[in-house]
């Protein structure tokens, strides 16, 4: 019924793993109280990343997160592989973050779905 009136239905609750469509639904819904973290190498981040993502290397992830993000924050994390993202998510959970989700497929899945990406520095968008 919500669709009949042009209202976007409420997104599904956050889970330990998320499809790119789940995150996009949250963003479209207008829930800004989330953070997207890219734990890939900085050069890969600069080349292309999910629109709005921030770069945090795995080696500094927990310290930077603890100094900048409240423990109740919803966090989506992705890496070059889902396995690497899972390790990063586990580190965040061990540090006290309860709402952490691995964005399956990372930036490649995001781009394949046609969702917006951005570049940083001197990288050229393809």
mmCIF file with all atom_site columns, C-alpha atoms in Angstrom:
data_model
loop_
_atom_site.group_PDB
_atom_site.id
_atom_site.type_symbol
_atom_site.label_atom_id
_atom_site.label_alt_id
_atom_site.label_comp_id
_atom_site.label_asym_id
_atom_site.label_entity_id
_atom_site.label_seq_id
_atom_site.pdbx_PDB_ins_code
_atom_site.Cartn_x
_atom_site.Cartn_y
_atom_site.Cartn_z
_atom_site.occupancy
_atom_site.B_iso_or_equiv
_atom_site.pdbx_formal_charge
_atom_site.auth_seq_id
_atom_site.auth_comp_id
_atom_site.auth_asym_id
_atom_site.auth_atom_id
_atom_site.pdbx_PDB_model_num
ATOM 1   C CA . UNK A 1 1   ? 0.000  0.000   0.000   1.00 0.00 ? 1   UNK A CA 1
ATOM 2   C CA . UNK A 1 2   ? 2.882  2.369   0.706   1.00 0.00 ? 2   UNK A CA 1
ATOM 3   C CA . UNK A 1 3   ? 4.000  2.062   -2.912  1.00 0.00 ? 3   UNK A CA 1
ATOM 4   C CA . UNK A 1 4   ? 0.574  3.261   -4.084  1.00 0.00 ? 4   UNK A CA 1
ATOM 5   C CA . UNK A 1 5   ? 1.199  6.622   -2.476  1.00 0.00 ? 5   UNK A CA 1
ATOM 6   C CA . UNK A 1 6   ? 4.831  6.939   -3.597  1.00 0.00 ? 6   UNK A CA 1
ATOM 7   C CA . UNK A 1 7   ? 6.239  6.227   -0.147  1.00 0.00 ? 7   UNK A CA 1
ATOM 8   C CA . UNK A 1 8   ? 9.338  4.067   0.015   1.00 0.00 ? 8   UNK A CA 1
ATOM 9   C CA . UNK A 1 9   ? 8.743  1.115   2.368   1.00 0.00 ? 9   UNK A CA 1
ATOM 10  C CA . UNK A 1 10  ? 10.897 0.886   5.476   1.00 0.00 ? 10  UNK A CA 1
ATOM 11  C CA . UNK A 1 11  ? 14.106 -1.073  4.807   1.00 0.00 ? 11  UNK A CA 1
ATOM 12  C CA . UNK A 1 12  ? 14.738 -4.482  6.341   1.00 0.00 ? 12  UNK A CA 1
ATOM 13  C CA . UNK A 1 13  ? 16.513 -4.584  9.711   1.00 0.00 ? 13  UNK A CA 1
ATOM 14  C CA . UNK A 1 14  ? 20.297 -4.661  9.719   1.00 0.00 ? 14  UNK A CA 1
ATOM 15  C CA . UNK A 1 15  ? 21.942 -8.113  9.613   1.00 0.00 ? 15  UNK A CA 1
ATOM 16  C CA . UNK A 1 16  ? 25.527 -9.399  9.944   1.00 0.00 ? 16  UNK A CA 1
ATOM 17  C CA . UNK A 1 17  ? 25.757 -9.493  6.153   1.00 0.00 ? 17  UNK A CA 1
ATOM 18  C CA . UNK A 1 18  ? 24.001 -7.169  3.748   1.00 0.00 ? 18  UNK A CA 1
ATOM 19  C CA . UNK A 1 19  ? 23.360 -7.118  0.045   1.00 0.00 ? 19  UNK A CA 1
ATOM 20  C CA . UNK A 1 20  ? 24.111 -3.876  -1.751  1.00 0.00 ? 20  UNK A CA 1
ATOM 21  C CA . UNK A 1 21  ? 20.344 -3.512  -2.256  1.00 0.00 ? 21  UNK A CA 1
ATOM 22  C CA . UNK A 1 22  ? 19.820 -3.568  1.525   1.00 0.00 ? 22  UNK A CA 1
ATOM 23  C CA . UNK A 1 23  ? 22.240 -0.679  2.064   1.00 0.00 ? 23  UNK A CA 1
ATOM 24  C CA . UNK A 1 24  ? 20.855 1.263   -0.898  1.00 0.00 ? 24  UNK A CA 1
ATOM 25  C CA . UNK A 1 25  ? 17.330 0.866   0.518   1.00 0.00 ? 25  UNK A CA 1
ATOM 26  C CA . UNK A 1 26  ? 18.507 2.362   3.815   1.00 0.00 ? 26  UNK A CA 1
ATOM 27  C CA . UNK A 1 27  ? 20.168 5.253   2.037   1.00 0.00 ? 27  UNK A CA 1
ATOM 28  C CA . UNK A 1 28  ? 17.074 5.858   -0.110  1.00 0.00 ? 28  UNK A CA 1
ATOM 29  C CA . UNK A 1 29  ? 14.901 5.728   3.007   1.00 0.00 ? 29  UNK A CA 1
ATOM 30  C CA . UNK A 1 30  ? 16.964 8.566   4.398   1.00 0.00 ? 30  UNK A CA 1
ATOM 31  C CA . UNK A 1 31  ? 18.552 6.910   7.405   1.00 0.00 ? 31  UNK A CA 1
ATOM 32  C CA . UNK A 1 32  ? 21.780 8.871   7.707   1.00 0.00 ? 32  UNK A CA 1
ATOM 33  C CA . UNK A 1 33  ? 22.803 7.365   11.053  1.00 0.00 ? 33  UNK A CA 1
ATOM 34  C CA . UNK A 1 34  ? 25.145 4.861   9.470   1.00 0.00 ? 34  UNK A CA 1
ATOM 35  C CA . UNK A 1 35  ? 28.755 4.709   8.371   1.00 0.00 ? 35  UNK A CA 1
ATOM 36  C CA . UNK A 1 36  ? 30.204 2.851   5.384   1.00 0.00 ? 36  UNK A CA 1
ATOM 37  C CA . UNK A 1 37  ? 33.825 1.807   5.884   1.00 0.00 ? 37  UNK A CA 1
ATOM 38  C CA . UNK A 1 38  ? 36.129 0.665   3.070   1.00 0.00 ? 38  UNK A CA 1
ATOM 39  C CA . UNK A 1 39  ? 39.084 -1.271  4.502   1.00 0.00 ? 39  UNK A CA 1
ATOM 40  C CA . UNK A 1 40  ? 40.831 -1.844  1.176   1.00 0.00 ? 40  UNK A CA 1
ATOM 41  C CA . UNK A 1 41  ? 44.208 -0.353  0.299   1.00 0.00 ? 41  UNK A CA 1
ATOM 42  C CA . UNK A 1 42  ? 44.036 3.456   0.067   1.00 0.00 ? 42  UNK A CA 1
ATOM 43  C CA . UNK A 1 43  ? 44.980 3.403   -3.651  1.00 0.00 ? 43  UNK A CA 1
ATOM 44  C CA . UNK A 1 44  ? 41.984 1.158   -4.413  1.00 0.00 ? 44  UNK A CA 1
ATOM 45  C CA . UNK A 1 45  ? 39.750 3.432   -2.329  1.00 0.00 ? 45  UNK A CA 1
ATOM 46  C CA . UNK A 1 46  ? 40.992 6.464   -4.267  1.00 0.00 ? 46  UNK A CA 1
ATOM 47  C CA . UNK A 1 47  ? 40.361 4.686   -7.568  1.00 0.00 ? 47  UNK A CA 1
ATOM 48  C CA . UNK A 1 48  ? 36.690 3.905   -6.804  1.00 0.00 ? 48  UNK A CA 1
ATOM 49  C CA . UNK A 1 49  ? 34.562 3.462   -3.695  1.00 0.00 ? 49  UNK A CA 1
ATOM 50  C CA . UNK A 1 50  ? 30.935 3.360   -2.611  1.00 0.00 ? 50  UNK A CA 1
ATOM 51  C CA . UNK A 1 51  ? 29.526 6.891   -2.553  1.00 0.00 ? 51  UNK A CA 1
ATOM 52  C CA . UNK A 1 52  ? 29.920 8.240   0.977   1.00 0.00 ? 52  UNK A CA 1
ATOM 53  C CA . UNK A 1 53  ? 32.301 5.538   2.215   1.00 0.00 ? 53  UNK A CA 1
ATOM 54  C CA . UNK A 1 54  ? 35.296 6.406   4.354   1.00 0.00 ? 54  UNK A CA 1
ATOM 55  C CA . UNK A 1 55  ? 38.682 4.727   4.156   1.00 0.00 ? 55  UNK A CA 1
ATOM 56  C CA . UNK A 1 56  ? 40.130 3.000   7.214   1.00 0.00 ? 56  UNK A CA 1
ATOM 57  C CA . UNK A 1 57  ? 42.946 0.497   6.899   1.00 0.00 ? 57  UNK A CA 1
ATOM 58  C CA . UNK A 1 58  ? 42.523 -2.765  8.791   1.00 0.00 ? 58  UNK A CA 1
ATOM 59  C CA . UNK A 1 59  ? 45.606 -1.962  10.890  1.00 0.00 ? 59  UNK A CA 1
ATOM 60  C CA . UNK A 1 60  ? 44.067 1.276   12.212  1.00 0.00 ? 60  UNK A CA 1
ATOM 61  C CA . UNK A 1 61  ? 40.401 0.278   11.985  1.00 0.00 ? 61  UNK A CA 1
ATOM 62  C CA . UNK A 1 62  ? 39.569 -0.298  15.644  1.00 0.00 ? 62  UNK A CA 1
ATOM 63  C CA . UNK A 1 63  ? 41.524 2.687   16.972  1.00 0.00 ? 63  UNK A CA 1
ATOM 64  C CA . UNK A 1 64  ? 40.071 5.088   14.396  1.00 0.00 ? 64  UNK A CA 1
ATOM 65  C CA . UNK A 1 65  ? 36.557 3.737   14.832  1.00 0.00 ? 65  UNK A CA 1
ATOM 66  C CA . UNK A 1 66  ? 36.724 4.045   18.610  1.00 0.00 ? 66  UNK A CA 1
ATOM 67  C CA . UNK A 1 67  ? 37.987 7.625   18.346  1.00 0.00 ? 67  UNK A CA 1
ATOM 68  C CA . UNK A 1 68  ? 35.357 8.751   15.824  1.00 0.00 ? 68  UNK A CA 1
ATOM 69  C CA . UNK A 1 69  ? 32.257 6.522   15.961  1.00 0.00 ? 69  UNK A CA 1
ATOM 70  C CA . UNK A 1 70  ? 29.910 5.844   18.866  1.00 0.00 ? 70  UNK A CA 1
ATOM 71  C CA . UNK A 1 71  ? 29.484 2.173   19.779  1.00 0.00 ? 71  UNK A CA 1
ATOM 72  C CA . UNK A 1 72  ? 25.791 2.226   18.833  1.00 0.00 ? 72  UNK A CA 1
ATOM 73  C CA . UNK A 1 73  ? 26.508 3.357   15.282  1.00 0.00 ? 73  UNK A CA 1
ATOM 74  C CA . UNK A 1 74  ? 25.297 1.205   12.369  1.00 0.00 ? 74  UNK A CA 1
ATOM 75  C CA . UNK A 1 75  ? 28.399 0.281   10.363  1.00 0.00 ? 75  UNK A CA 1
ATOM 76  C CA . UNK A 1 76  ? 28.654 -1.317  6.941   1.00 0.00 ? 76  UNK A CA 1
ATOM 77  C CA . UNK A 1 77  ? 32.135 -2.572  6.078   1.00 0.00 ? 77  UNK A CA 1
ATOM 78  C CA . UNK A 1 78  ? 33.565 -3.882  2.832   1.00 0.00 ? 78  UNK A CA 1
ATOM 79  C CA . UNK A 1 79  ? 36.974 -4.955  1.539   1.00 0.00 ? 79  UNK A CA 1
ATOM 80  C CA . UNK A 1 80  ? 38.528 -6.530  -1.538  1.00 0.00 ? 80  UNK A CA 1
ATOM 81  C CA . UNK A 1 81  ? 36.952 -9.849  -0.509  1.00 0.00 ? 81  UNK A CA 1
ATOM 82  C CA . UNK A 1 82  ? 34.045 -10.764 1.726   1.00 0.00 ? 82  UNK A CA 1
ATOM 83  C CA . UNK A 1 83  ? 36.471 -12.763 3.877   1.00 0.00 ? 83  UNK A CA 1
ATOM 84  C CA . UNK A 1 84  ? 38.589 -9.669  4.564   1.00 0.00 ? 84  UNK A CA 1
ATOM 85  C CA . UNK A 1 85  ? 35.442 -7.668  5.319   1.00 0.00 ? 85  UNK A CA 1
ATOM 86  C CA . UNK A 1 86  ? 34.287 -10.381 7.729   1.00 0.00 ? 86  UNK A CA 1
ATOM 87  C CA . UNK A 1 87  ? 37.595 -10.176 9.620   1.00 0.00 ? 87  UNK A CA 1
ATOM 88  C CA . UNK A 1 88  ? 37.246 -6.384  9.850   1.00 0.00 ? 88  UNK A CA 1
ATOM 89  C CA . UNK A 1 89  ? 33.653 -6.717  11.050  1.00 0.00 ? 89  UNK A CA 1
ATOM 90  C CA . UNK A 1 90  ? 34.711 -9.223  13.709  1.00 0.00 ? 90  UNK A CA 1
ATOM 91  C CA . UNK A 1 91  ? 37.385 -6.788  14.938  1.00 0.00 ? 91  UNK A CA 1
ATOM 92  C CA . UNK A 1 92  ? 34.771 -4.034  15.259  1.00 0.00 ? 92  UNK A CA 1
ATOM 93  C CA . UNK A 1 93  ? 32.364 -6.344  17.090  1.00 0.00 ? 93  UNK A CA 1
ATOM 94  C CA . UNK A 1 94  ? 35.138 -7.410  19.487  1.00 0.00 ? 94  UNK A CA 1
ATOM 95  C CA . UNK A 1 95  ? 35.777 -3.703  20.187  1.00 0.00 ? 95  UNK A CA 1
ATOM 96  C CA . UNK A 1 96  ? 32.150 -3.255  21.257  1.00 0.00 ? 96  UNK A CA 1
ATOM 97  C CA . UNK A 1 97  ? 30.294 -2.330  18.066  1.00 0.00 ? 97  UNK A CA 1
ATOM 98  C CA . UNK A 1 98  ? 27.107 -4.379  18.040  1.00 0.00 ? 98  UNK A CA 1
ATOM 99  C CA . UNK A 1 99  ? 25.642 -3.210  14.723  1.00 0.00 ? 99  UNK A CA 1
ATOM 100 C CA . UNK A 1 100 ? 28.178 -4.137  12.055  1.00 0.00 ? 100 UNK A CA 1
ATOM 101 C CA . UNK A 1 101 ? 27.273 -5.585  8.676   1.00 0.00 ? 101 UNK A CA 1
ATOM 102 C CA . UNK A 1 102 ? 29.522 -6.948  5.917   1.00 0.00 ? 102 UNK A CA 1
ATOM 103 C CA . UNK A 1 103 ? 28.535 -5.445  2.569   1.00 0.00 ? 103 UNK A CA 1
ATOM 104 C CA . UNK A 1 104 ? 28.734 -8.545  0.368   1.00 0.00 ? 104 UNK A CA 1
ATOM 105 C CA . UNK A 1 105 ? 30.559 -8.036  -2.885  1.00 0.00 ? 105 UNK A CA 1
ATOM 106 C CA . UNK A 1 106 ? 31.875 -4.640  -1.838  1.00 0.00 ? 106 UNK A CA 1
ATOM 107 C CA . UNK A 1 107 ? 32.383 -1.901  -4.369  1.00 0.00 ? 107 UNK A CA 1
ATOM 108 C CA . UNK A 1 108 ? 32.275 -4.348  -7.315  1.00 0.00 ? 108 UNK A CA 1
ATOM 109 C CA . UNK A 1 109 ? 28.738 -5.471  -6.403  1.00 0.00 ? 109 UNK A CA 1
ATOM 110 C CA . UNK A 1 110 ? 27.727 -1.864  -5.700  1.00 0.00 ? 110 UNK A CA 1
ATOM 111 C CA . UNK A 1 111 ? 28.963 -0.754  -9.125  1.00 0.00 ? 111 UNK A CA 1
ATOM 112 C CA . UNK A 1 112 ? 27.437 -3.803  -10.869 1.00 0.00 ? 112 UNK A CA 1
ATOM 113 C CA . UNK A 1 113 ? 24.048 -2.843  -9.416  1.00 0.00 ? 113 UNK A CA 1
ATOM 114 C CA . UNK A 1 114 ? 24.425 0.586   -10.991 1.00 0.00 ? 114 UNK A CA 1
ATOM 115 C CA . UNK A 1 115 ? 24.689 2.445   -7.688  1.00 0.00 ? 115 UNK A CA 1
ATOM 116 C CA . UNK A 1 116 ? 26.836 5.589   -7.436  1.00 0.00 ? 116 UNK A CA 1
ATOM 117 C CA . UNK A 1 117 ? 30.551 5.368   -6.797  1.00 0.00 ? 117 UNK A CA 1
ATOM 118 C CA . UNK A 1 118 ? 33.109 8.099   -6.445  1.00 0.00 ? 118 UNK A CA 1
ATOM 119 C CA . UNK A 1 119 ? 36.841 8.618   -6.791  1.00 0.00 ? 119 UNK A CA 1
ATOM 120 C CA . UNK A 1 120 ? 39.329 10.519  -4.670  1.00 0.00 ? 120 UNK A CA 1
ATOM 121 C CA . UNK A 1 121 ? 42.471 12.391  -5.600  1.00 0.00 ? 121 UNK A CA 1
ATOM 122 C CA . UNK A 1 122 ? 43.785 12.090  -9.116  1.00 0.00 ? 122 UNK A CA 1
ATOM 123 C CA . UNK A 1 123 ? 41.876 8.931   -10.004 1.00 0.00 ? 123 UNK A CA 1
ATOM 124 C CA . UNK A 1 124 ? 39.734 9.061   -13.124 1.00 0.00 ? 124 UNK A CA 1
ATOM 125 C CA . UNK A 1 125 ? 36.213 7.668   -13.034 1.00 0.00 ? 125 UNK A CA 1
ATOM 126 C CA . UNK A 1 126 ? 35.502 5.018   -15.634 1.00 0.00 ? 126 UNK A CA 1
#
